[in-house]
Amino acid sequence: MGDKLMIGLSGLMALRRHVDTLANNVANQTTSGFKAQRTQFREYLTAAKEGEAPSYEKRSLVDTSHFTDFSTGGLRATGNPLDVAITDDAFFVVDTPAGRRYTRSGAFTLNDTGKLVTLDGLPVVTSTGQLVVQPRDGAVNIGSDGTVSTAKGRIAGLRLVTFADRRQLQPEGSGLFSSVSSPVDVPSGKGRLAIGVLETANVNPADEVSRLMAATRAYDVMANAVFKGDPPEELRKLAGDS
């Protein structure tokens, strides 16, 4: 495989990942608590022979890093007493089949057994573990400090955690994150929550669609340049162009 083709393929694959990232951001623009993913690029020149000026064909793009934009989204009022938005940099904790995960989405509900869960059915972790409310206990209320109570009084507190380095959090889809480092618990009753509202995705739809269109055009231009003639199907699959 020639140098020019290798250079073109590396840039094409980087742009393909960028397009996929932007498309995922657009798809999640209405997902509560969603955090946009970003890609950083750098351009490099392949080594030129002595006395040879670098040519356009020897330029390429490399996606040097993928990261999460943890900036806070807006607040959308719902009036649902079990909808909760975090107003600082903490995360809720939920149980999944793969273990503990972390989310900014506070769209909670009670399932058929009275367990406090996310809209995807994942149990919400509280100071007492997974919380089950009996029908006889009455309506569930969540306070701005994270306290969960019923007519019988306080029954638990939402578990809220922070991370020393949020860059270690890995997105797993559906607004969930995993972490290789242990979280730091926010002291019980010290949460900063807004009740009856949800945090919106930190995605500006118009800006994101504009970025996606520009990235798609750039990908198409590069693909046409790289795949002159009739390249092998394996190369198209490698570049995500099939």
XYZ file of C-alpha atoms in Angstrom:
242
model
C 0.000 0.000 0.000
C 1.535 3.332 -1.072
C 2.433 6.149 1.282
C -0.132 8.502 -0.234
C -2.923 5.973 0.247
C -1.875 5.314 3.843
C -1.809 9.048 4.561
C -5.229 9.519 3.007
C -6.718 6.554 4.845
C -5.478 7.790 8.227
C -7.132 11.157 7.664
C -10.286 9.545 6.322
C -10.626 7.267 9.335
C -10.115 10.244 11.674
C -12.865 12.181 9.898
C -15.165 9.147 9.988
C -14.826 8.944 13.768
C -15.432 12.696 13.980
C -18.620 12.402 11.901
C -19.843 9.531 14.084
C -19.160 11.551 17.241
C -21.091 14.566 15.961
C -23.961 12.378 14.761
C -24.219 10.867 18.242
C -24.321 14.358 19.771
C -27.165 15.347 17.438
C -29.055 12.127 18.193
C -28.858 12.844 21.947
C -29.796 16.525 21.874
C -33.013 15.760 23.788
C -31.440 13.268 26.216
C -31.568 14.557 29.779
C -28.111 15.233 31.207
C -26.302 14.187 28.018
C -22.746 15.474 27.679
C -21.400 16.171 24.210
C -18.353 14.289 22.966
C -15.576 16.192 21.222
C -12.618 15.338 19.007
C -9.279 17.116 18.805
C -7.241 17.003 15.611
C -3.755 17.866 14.555
C -2.297 18.012 11.082
C 1.012 16.388 10.344
C 3.377 16.211 7.399
C 5.076 13.003 6.401
C 8.816 13.155 6.175
C 9.932 14.683 2.906
C 13.067 13.732 1.030
C 16.010 16.072 1.395
C 15.360 19.249 -0.553
C 11.731 18.296 -1.285
C 8.999 20.726 -0.269
C 6.086 19.134 1.659
C 3.185 18.529 -0.709
C -0.564 18.576 -0.112
C -0.684 14.823 -0.693
C 1.598 14.342 2.289
C -0.655 16.194 4.709
C -3.090 14.324 6.872
C -5.288 14.657 9.933
C -4.981 12.648 13.102
C -7.635 12.624 15.825
C -5.344 12.969 18.797
C -7.969 12.735 21.517
C -11.636 12.216 22.233
C -13.079 13.862 25.305
C -16.334 14.734 27.033
C -17.586 18.291 27.350
C -18.797 18.373 30.948
C -20.201 21.894 30.807
C -23.602 22.177 32.473
C -26.715 22.048 30.324
C -29.802 24.169 30.809
C -32.718 23.450 33.133
C -36.129 22.386 31.841
C -39.114 22.502 34.192
C -41.265 19.358 34.210
C -43.268 19.667 37.418
C -42.534 16.014 38.191
C -41.420 15.747 41.845
C -39.120 12.839 40.957
C -37.283 14.802 38.260
C -34.065 16.140 39.748
C -31.233 18.240 38.298
C -27.787 18.578 39.851
C -26.678 22.204 40.010
C -22.986 21.525 40.658
C -20.487 19.026 39.227
C -21.711 15.880 41.012
C -23.200 12.712 39.513
C -25.997 10.344 40.472
C -25.104 6.683 40.997
C -27.061 3.821 39.421
C -26.731 0.053 39.361
C -26.418 -1.675 35.987
C -25.839 -5.307 34.994
C -22.201 -4.285 34.394
C -21.826 -2.655 37.820
C -22.033 0.865 39.233
C -22.322 3.676 36.729
C -22.675 7.459 36.983
C -25.092 9.838 35.296
C -26.217 13.450 35.255
C -29.758 12.508 34.309
C -32.160 12.761 37.228
C -35.280 11.553 35.428
C -36.461 9.101 38.088
C -39.626 7.130 38.692
C -40.970 4.319 40.871
C -41.337 0.963 39.148
C -44.074 -1.595 39.793
C -42.326 -2.834 42.930
C -41.855 0.660 44.372
C -38.143 0.818 43.557
C -36.643 4.185 42.605
C -35.253 3.748 39.092
C -34.193 5.675 36.010
C -36.453 5.775 32.963
C -34.357 2.880 31.616
C -35.226 0.848 34.714
C -31.818 1.088 36.397
C -31.983 1.208 40.215
C -30.909 4.526 41.723
C -28.368 4.178 44.531
C -29.124 6.013 47.779
C -27.506 6.191 51.195
C -29.323 2.950 52.045
C -28.616 1.222 48.740
C -31.419 0.573 46.284
C -34.546 2.261 47.583
C -37.922 0.514 47.695
C -40.954 2.512 48.837
C -44.043 0.745 50.135
C -47.439 2.032 48.904
C -48.556 2.587 52.487
C -45.677 5.042 52.980
C -47.345 7.627 50.746
C -45.903 9.907 48.079
C -42.147 10.195 47.654
C -40.506 13.601 47.854
C -36.928 14.578 47.060
C -35.463 17.640 48.737
C -32.978 20.103 47.289
C -30.308 18.588 49.549
C -30.959 15.079 48.177
C -33.088 13.901 51.074
C -35.725 11.326 50.093
C -38.803 11.332 52.314
C -42.387 10.136 52.559
C -45.221 10.868 54.958
C -43.261 8.828 57.499
C -40.278 11.168 57.291
C -36.765 10.851 55.879
C -36.032 7.407 54.473
C -32.768 7.914 52.563
C -30.580 10.368 50.705
C -29.650 10.239 47.051
C -26.051 9.150 46.665
C -24.119 11.909 44.898
C -20.455 11.615 43.954
C -17.704 13.713 42.416
C -14.418 12.811 40.731
C -10.959 14.274 41.184
C -10.414 14.033 37.425
C -13.538 13.801 35.278
C -11.367 13.124 32.236
C -11.107 9.546 33.467
C -14.856 9.052 33.040
C -15.701 6.934 30.013
C -19.064 7.422 28.245
C -21.054 4.224 27.773
C -24.193 5.507 26.080
C -27.603 6.467 27.484
C -25.940 9.215 29.523
C -23.965 6.714 31.619
C -20.295 6.896 32.550
C -17.864 4.393 34.015
C -14.687 5.254 35.879
C -11.433 3.489 36.668
C -10.991 5.724 39.723
C -13.099 5.670 42.858
C -15.604 8.510 43.285
C -15.774 10.838 46.261
C -19.115 10.845 48.055
C -20.879 14.141 48.615
C -21.803 14.211 52.332
C -25.393 13.177 52.945
C -27.705 16.178 52.926
C -25.122 18.378 51.189
C -26.385 17.894 47.647
C -27.316 20.857 45.469
C -30.382 19.858 43.505
C -33.227 21.509 41.655
C -36.509 19.629 42.010
C -39.170 19.269 39.326
C -36.677 20.102 36.579
C -34.223 18.210 34.376
C -30.816 19.184 33.078
C -30.918 19.371 29.294
C -28.172 18.112 26.997
C -25.290 20.570 26.605
C -25.713 20.374 22.829
C -26.696 23.374 20.716
C -28.700 21.679 17.931
C -28.020 24.306 15.266
C -24.285 24.437 15.965
C -23.975 20.668 16.149
C -25.842 20.076 12.886
C -23.653 22.703 11.223
C -20.517 20.945 12.469
C -21.876 17.608 11.299
C -22.619 18.913 7.811
C -19.148 20.449 7.520
C -17.471 17.256 8.731
C -19.536 15.138 6.341
C -18.562 17.358 3.408
C -14.895 17.152 4.390
C -15.163 13.375 4.626
C -16.786 13.118 1.180
C -14.111 15.324 -0.400
C -11.306 13.293 1.146
C -12.984 9.995 0.239
C -13.232 11.056 -3.403
C -9.557 12.012 -3.378
C -8.413 8.811 -1.679
C -10.594 6.390 -3.595
C -9.736 7.443 -7.118
C -10.555 4.637 -9.468
C -11.953 1.477 -7.921
C -10.266 0.750 -4.572
C -10.555 -2.680 -2.942
C -13.673 -3.193 -0.821
C -11.457 -3.935 2.175
C -10.068 -0.400 2.067
C -13.527 1.133 1.948
C -14.582 -0.904 4.970
C -11.420 0.127 6.799
C -12.273 3.780 6.245
C -15.946 3.309 7.140
C -17.048 4.173 3.600
C -19.020 1.036 2.777
